[in-house]
Coordinates of C-alpha atoms in Angstrom, one line a residue:
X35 CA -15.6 5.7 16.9
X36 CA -13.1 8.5 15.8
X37 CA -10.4 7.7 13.6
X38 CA -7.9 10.4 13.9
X39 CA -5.8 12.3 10.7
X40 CA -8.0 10.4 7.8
X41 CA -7.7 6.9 9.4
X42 CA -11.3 6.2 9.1
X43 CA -13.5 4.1 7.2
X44 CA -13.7 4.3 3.1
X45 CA -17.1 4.7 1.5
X46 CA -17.5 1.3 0.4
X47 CA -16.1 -0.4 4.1
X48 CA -18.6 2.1 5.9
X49 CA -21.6 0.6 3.5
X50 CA -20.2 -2.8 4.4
X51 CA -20.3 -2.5 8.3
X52 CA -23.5 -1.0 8.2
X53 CA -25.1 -3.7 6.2
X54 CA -23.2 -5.9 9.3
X55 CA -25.4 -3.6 11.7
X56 CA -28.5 -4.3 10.6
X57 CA -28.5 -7.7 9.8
X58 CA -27.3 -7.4 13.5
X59 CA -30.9 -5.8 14.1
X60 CA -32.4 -8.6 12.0
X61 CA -31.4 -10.8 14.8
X62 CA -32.5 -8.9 17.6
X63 CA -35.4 -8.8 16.3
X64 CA -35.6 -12.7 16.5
X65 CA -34.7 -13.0 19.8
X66 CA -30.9 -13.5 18.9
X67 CA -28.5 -12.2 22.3
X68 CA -26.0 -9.9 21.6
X69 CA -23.6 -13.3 22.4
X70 CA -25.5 -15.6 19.6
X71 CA -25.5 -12.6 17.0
X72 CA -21.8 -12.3 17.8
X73 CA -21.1 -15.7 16.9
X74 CA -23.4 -15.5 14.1
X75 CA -21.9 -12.3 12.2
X76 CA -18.6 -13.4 13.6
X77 CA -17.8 -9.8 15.0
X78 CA -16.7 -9.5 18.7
X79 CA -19.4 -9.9 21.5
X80 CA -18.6 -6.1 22.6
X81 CA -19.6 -4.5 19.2
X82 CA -22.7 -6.9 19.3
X83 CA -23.5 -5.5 22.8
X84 CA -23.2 -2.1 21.5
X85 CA -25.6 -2.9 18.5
X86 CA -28.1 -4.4 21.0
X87 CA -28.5 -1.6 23.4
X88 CA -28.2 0.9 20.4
X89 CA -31.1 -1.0 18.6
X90 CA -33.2 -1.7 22.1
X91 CA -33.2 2.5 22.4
X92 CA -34.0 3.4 18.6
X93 CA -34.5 0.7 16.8
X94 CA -32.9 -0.4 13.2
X95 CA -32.5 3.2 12.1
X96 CA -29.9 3.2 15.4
X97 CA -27.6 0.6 13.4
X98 CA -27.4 3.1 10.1
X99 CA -24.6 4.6 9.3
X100 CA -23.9 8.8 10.1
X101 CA -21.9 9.1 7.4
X102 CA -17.7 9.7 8.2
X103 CA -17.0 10.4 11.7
X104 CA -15.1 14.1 10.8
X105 CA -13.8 16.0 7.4
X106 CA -10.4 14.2 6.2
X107 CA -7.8 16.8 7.0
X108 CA -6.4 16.2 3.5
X109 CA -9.2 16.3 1.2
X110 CA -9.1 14.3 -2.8
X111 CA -8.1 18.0 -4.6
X112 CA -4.7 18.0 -2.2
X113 CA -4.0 14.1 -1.9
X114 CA -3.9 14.5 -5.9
X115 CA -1.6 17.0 -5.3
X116 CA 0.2 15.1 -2.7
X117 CA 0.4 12.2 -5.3
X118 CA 2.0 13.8 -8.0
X119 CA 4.6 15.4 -5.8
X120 CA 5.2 11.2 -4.9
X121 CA 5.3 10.2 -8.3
X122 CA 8.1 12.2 -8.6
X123 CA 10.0 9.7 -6.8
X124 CA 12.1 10.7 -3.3
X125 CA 15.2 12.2 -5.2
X126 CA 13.5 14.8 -6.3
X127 CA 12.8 16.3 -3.0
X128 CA 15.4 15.8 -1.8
X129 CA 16.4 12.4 -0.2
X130 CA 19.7 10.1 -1.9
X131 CA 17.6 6.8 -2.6
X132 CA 14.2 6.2 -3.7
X133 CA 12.3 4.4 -1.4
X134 CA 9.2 6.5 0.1
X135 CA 8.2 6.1 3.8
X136 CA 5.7 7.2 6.1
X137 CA 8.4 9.7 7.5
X138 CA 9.3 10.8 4.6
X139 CA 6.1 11.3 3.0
X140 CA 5.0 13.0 6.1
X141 CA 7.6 15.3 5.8
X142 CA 6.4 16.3 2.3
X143 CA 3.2 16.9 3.4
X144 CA 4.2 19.2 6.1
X145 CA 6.4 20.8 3.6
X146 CA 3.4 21.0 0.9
X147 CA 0.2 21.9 2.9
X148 CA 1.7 23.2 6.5
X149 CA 0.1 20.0 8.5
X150 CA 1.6 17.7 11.0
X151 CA 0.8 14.4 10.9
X152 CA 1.5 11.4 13.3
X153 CA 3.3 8.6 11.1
X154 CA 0.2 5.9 12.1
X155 CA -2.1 9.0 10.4
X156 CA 0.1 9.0 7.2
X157 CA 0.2 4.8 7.1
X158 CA -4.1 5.1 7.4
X159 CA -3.7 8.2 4.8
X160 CA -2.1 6.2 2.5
X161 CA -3.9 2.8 2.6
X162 CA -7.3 4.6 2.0
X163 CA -5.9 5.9 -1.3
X164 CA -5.0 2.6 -2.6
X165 CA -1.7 2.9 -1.8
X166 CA 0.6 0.1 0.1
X167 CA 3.9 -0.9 1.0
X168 CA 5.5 -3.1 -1.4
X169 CA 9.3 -5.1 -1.7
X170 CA 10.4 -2.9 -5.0
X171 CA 11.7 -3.9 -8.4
X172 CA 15.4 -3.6 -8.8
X173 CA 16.3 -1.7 -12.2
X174 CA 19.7 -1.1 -13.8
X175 CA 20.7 2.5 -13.9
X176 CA 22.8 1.4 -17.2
X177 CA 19.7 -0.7 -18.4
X178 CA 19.2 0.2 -22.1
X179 CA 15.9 -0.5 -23.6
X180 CA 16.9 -0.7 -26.9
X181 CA 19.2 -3.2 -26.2
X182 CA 17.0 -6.0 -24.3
X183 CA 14.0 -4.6 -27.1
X184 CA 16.2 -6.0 -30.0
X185 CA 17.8 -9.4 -27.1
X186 CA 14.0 -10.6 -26.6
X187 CA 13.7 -10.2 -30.8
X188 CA 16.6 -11.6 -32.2
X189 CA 18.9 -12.9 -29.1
X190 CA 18.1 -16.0 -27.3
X191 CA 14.4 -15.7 -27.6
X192 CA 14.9 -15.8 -31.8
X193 CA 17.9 -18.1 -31.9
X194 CA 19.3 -19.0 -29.0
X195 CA 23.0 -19.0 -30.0
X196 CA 23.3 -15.2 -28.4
X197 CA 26.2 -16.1 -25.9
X198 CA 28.2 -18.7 -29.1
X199 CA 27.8 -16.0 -31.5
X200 CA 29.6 -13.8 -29.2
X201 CA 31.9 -15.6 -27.6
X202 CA 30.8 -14.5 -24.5
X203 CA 30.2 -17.2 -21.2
X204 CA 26.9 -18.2 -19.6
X205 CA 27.8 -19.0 -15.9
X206 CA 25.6 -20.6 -13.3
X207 CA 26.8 -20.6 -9.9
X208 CA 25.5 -23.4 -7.4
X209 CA 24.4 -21.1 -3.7
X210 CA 25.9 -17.9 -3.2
X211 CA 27.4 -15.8 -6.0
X212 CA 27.4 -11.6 -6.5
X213 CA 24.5 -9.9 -6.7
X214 CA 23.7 -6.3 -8.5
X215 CA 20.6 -5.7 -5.8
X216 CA 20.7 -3.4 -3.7
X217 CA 20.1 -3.5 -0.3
X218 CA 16.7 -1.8 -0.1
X219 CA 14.0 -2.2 2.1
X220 CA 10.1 -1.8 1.0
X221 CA 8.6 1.5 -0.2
X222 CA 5.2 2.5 0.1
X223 CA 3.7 2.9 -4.0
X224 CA 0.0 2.9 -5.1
X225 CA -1.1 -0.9 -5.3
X226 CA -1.0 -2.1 -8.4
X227 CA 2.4 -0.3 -9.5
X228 CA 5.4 -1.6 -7.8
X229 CA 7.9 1.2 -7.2
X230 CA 11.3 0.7 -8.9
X231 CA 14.7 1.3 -7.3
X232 CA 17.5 2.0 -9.7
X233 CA 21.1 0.6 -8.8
X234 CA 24.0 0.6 -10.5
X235 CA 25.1 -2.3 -12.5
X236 CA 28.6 -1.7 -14.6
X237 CA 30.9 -2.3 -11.6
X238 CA 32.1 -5.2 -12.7
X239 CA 32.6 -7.1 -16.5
X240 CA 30.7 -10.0 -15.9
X241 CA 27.8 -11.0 -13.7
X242 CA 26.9 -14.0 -12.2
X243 CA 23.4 -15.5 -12.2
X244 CA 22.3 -18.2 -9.3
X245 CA 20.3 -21.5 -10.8

């Protein structure tokens, strides 16, 4: 089988079916149908029907793997490339919100390395360079690290009287109250490392928190 625009198999998966394969032509060799050894390696009864006429013709050396079916069109020296242009994030080429998508990333590769890409070709592209897509953390624009550095040391963590010694309130709202997330969908990120969408947070004085 041909999988089209890089969508194929990864080393390790190929070494995996393979080793599938000729367990398959263990079975064969046994006396197994191509029905029993389908129920056996839990694969369908087609692929096992393959594997047996495959095996019947040449034997175990039939079952062993050719290596990928064709060249990736985007090879590990330009996916680097292709990934550090990502890591950038989506404003910087170009786009008002940060959330990558196969679209989008497609669009930078045509831009990048003159190639066209189907969107199925860039979801396969991405997923067999550990990459997936994700539900993204929500950070403050406004978020100062200093700030929560110095809360976690000698705020409510250290003391617990933060909100008394200020004289500020702690409100806890029962169901529905307003909420600084944006509405963002998922964004595609290397697993691993959950992309993070900045929104804006100092629209209004106080915040409520649901419990």
């Amino acid at each position: 089988m041909r999988y089209a625009q890089d969508g194929g198999l990864t080393a390790v998966q190929r070494a995996k079916r393979q080793q599938i394969r000729l367990r398959a032509a263990e079975l064969f060799a046994r006396g197994y149908t191509d029905e029993q050894a389908a129920r056996e390696l839990r694969v369908t009864r087609t692929s096992a029907n393959r594997w047996c006429r495959a095996w019947t013709r040449g034997g175990g050396a039939a079952l062993a793997s050719r290596g990928p079916a064709s060249l990736p069109r985007l090879g590990e020296a330009r996916f680097a490339r292709l990934e550090a242009a990502l890591t950038q994030g989506p404003v910087a080429h170009g786009w008002d919100d940060q959330r990558w998508t196969p679209a989008r990333i497609r669009r930078v590769i045509g831009r990048m390395f003159h190639l066209t890409y189907s969107l199925p070709g860039v979801w396969k592209l991405l997923r067999r360079h550990g990459w997936s897509c994700q539900v993204p953390a929500r950070r403050v624009v406004e978020r100062d690290e200093e700030a929560i550095a110095a809360w976690k040391t000698q705020g409510v963590a250290d003391r617990g009287t933060t909100a008394a010694d200020l004289g500020a309130w702690v409100c806890f709202e029962d169901g529905c109250g307003r909420t600084m997330r944006s509405p963002m969908a998922r964004a595609w990120g290397r697993r691993g490392a959950t992309p993070v969408v900045r929104a804006p947070g100092r629209r209004e004085s106080r915040a409520s928190v649901a419990a």
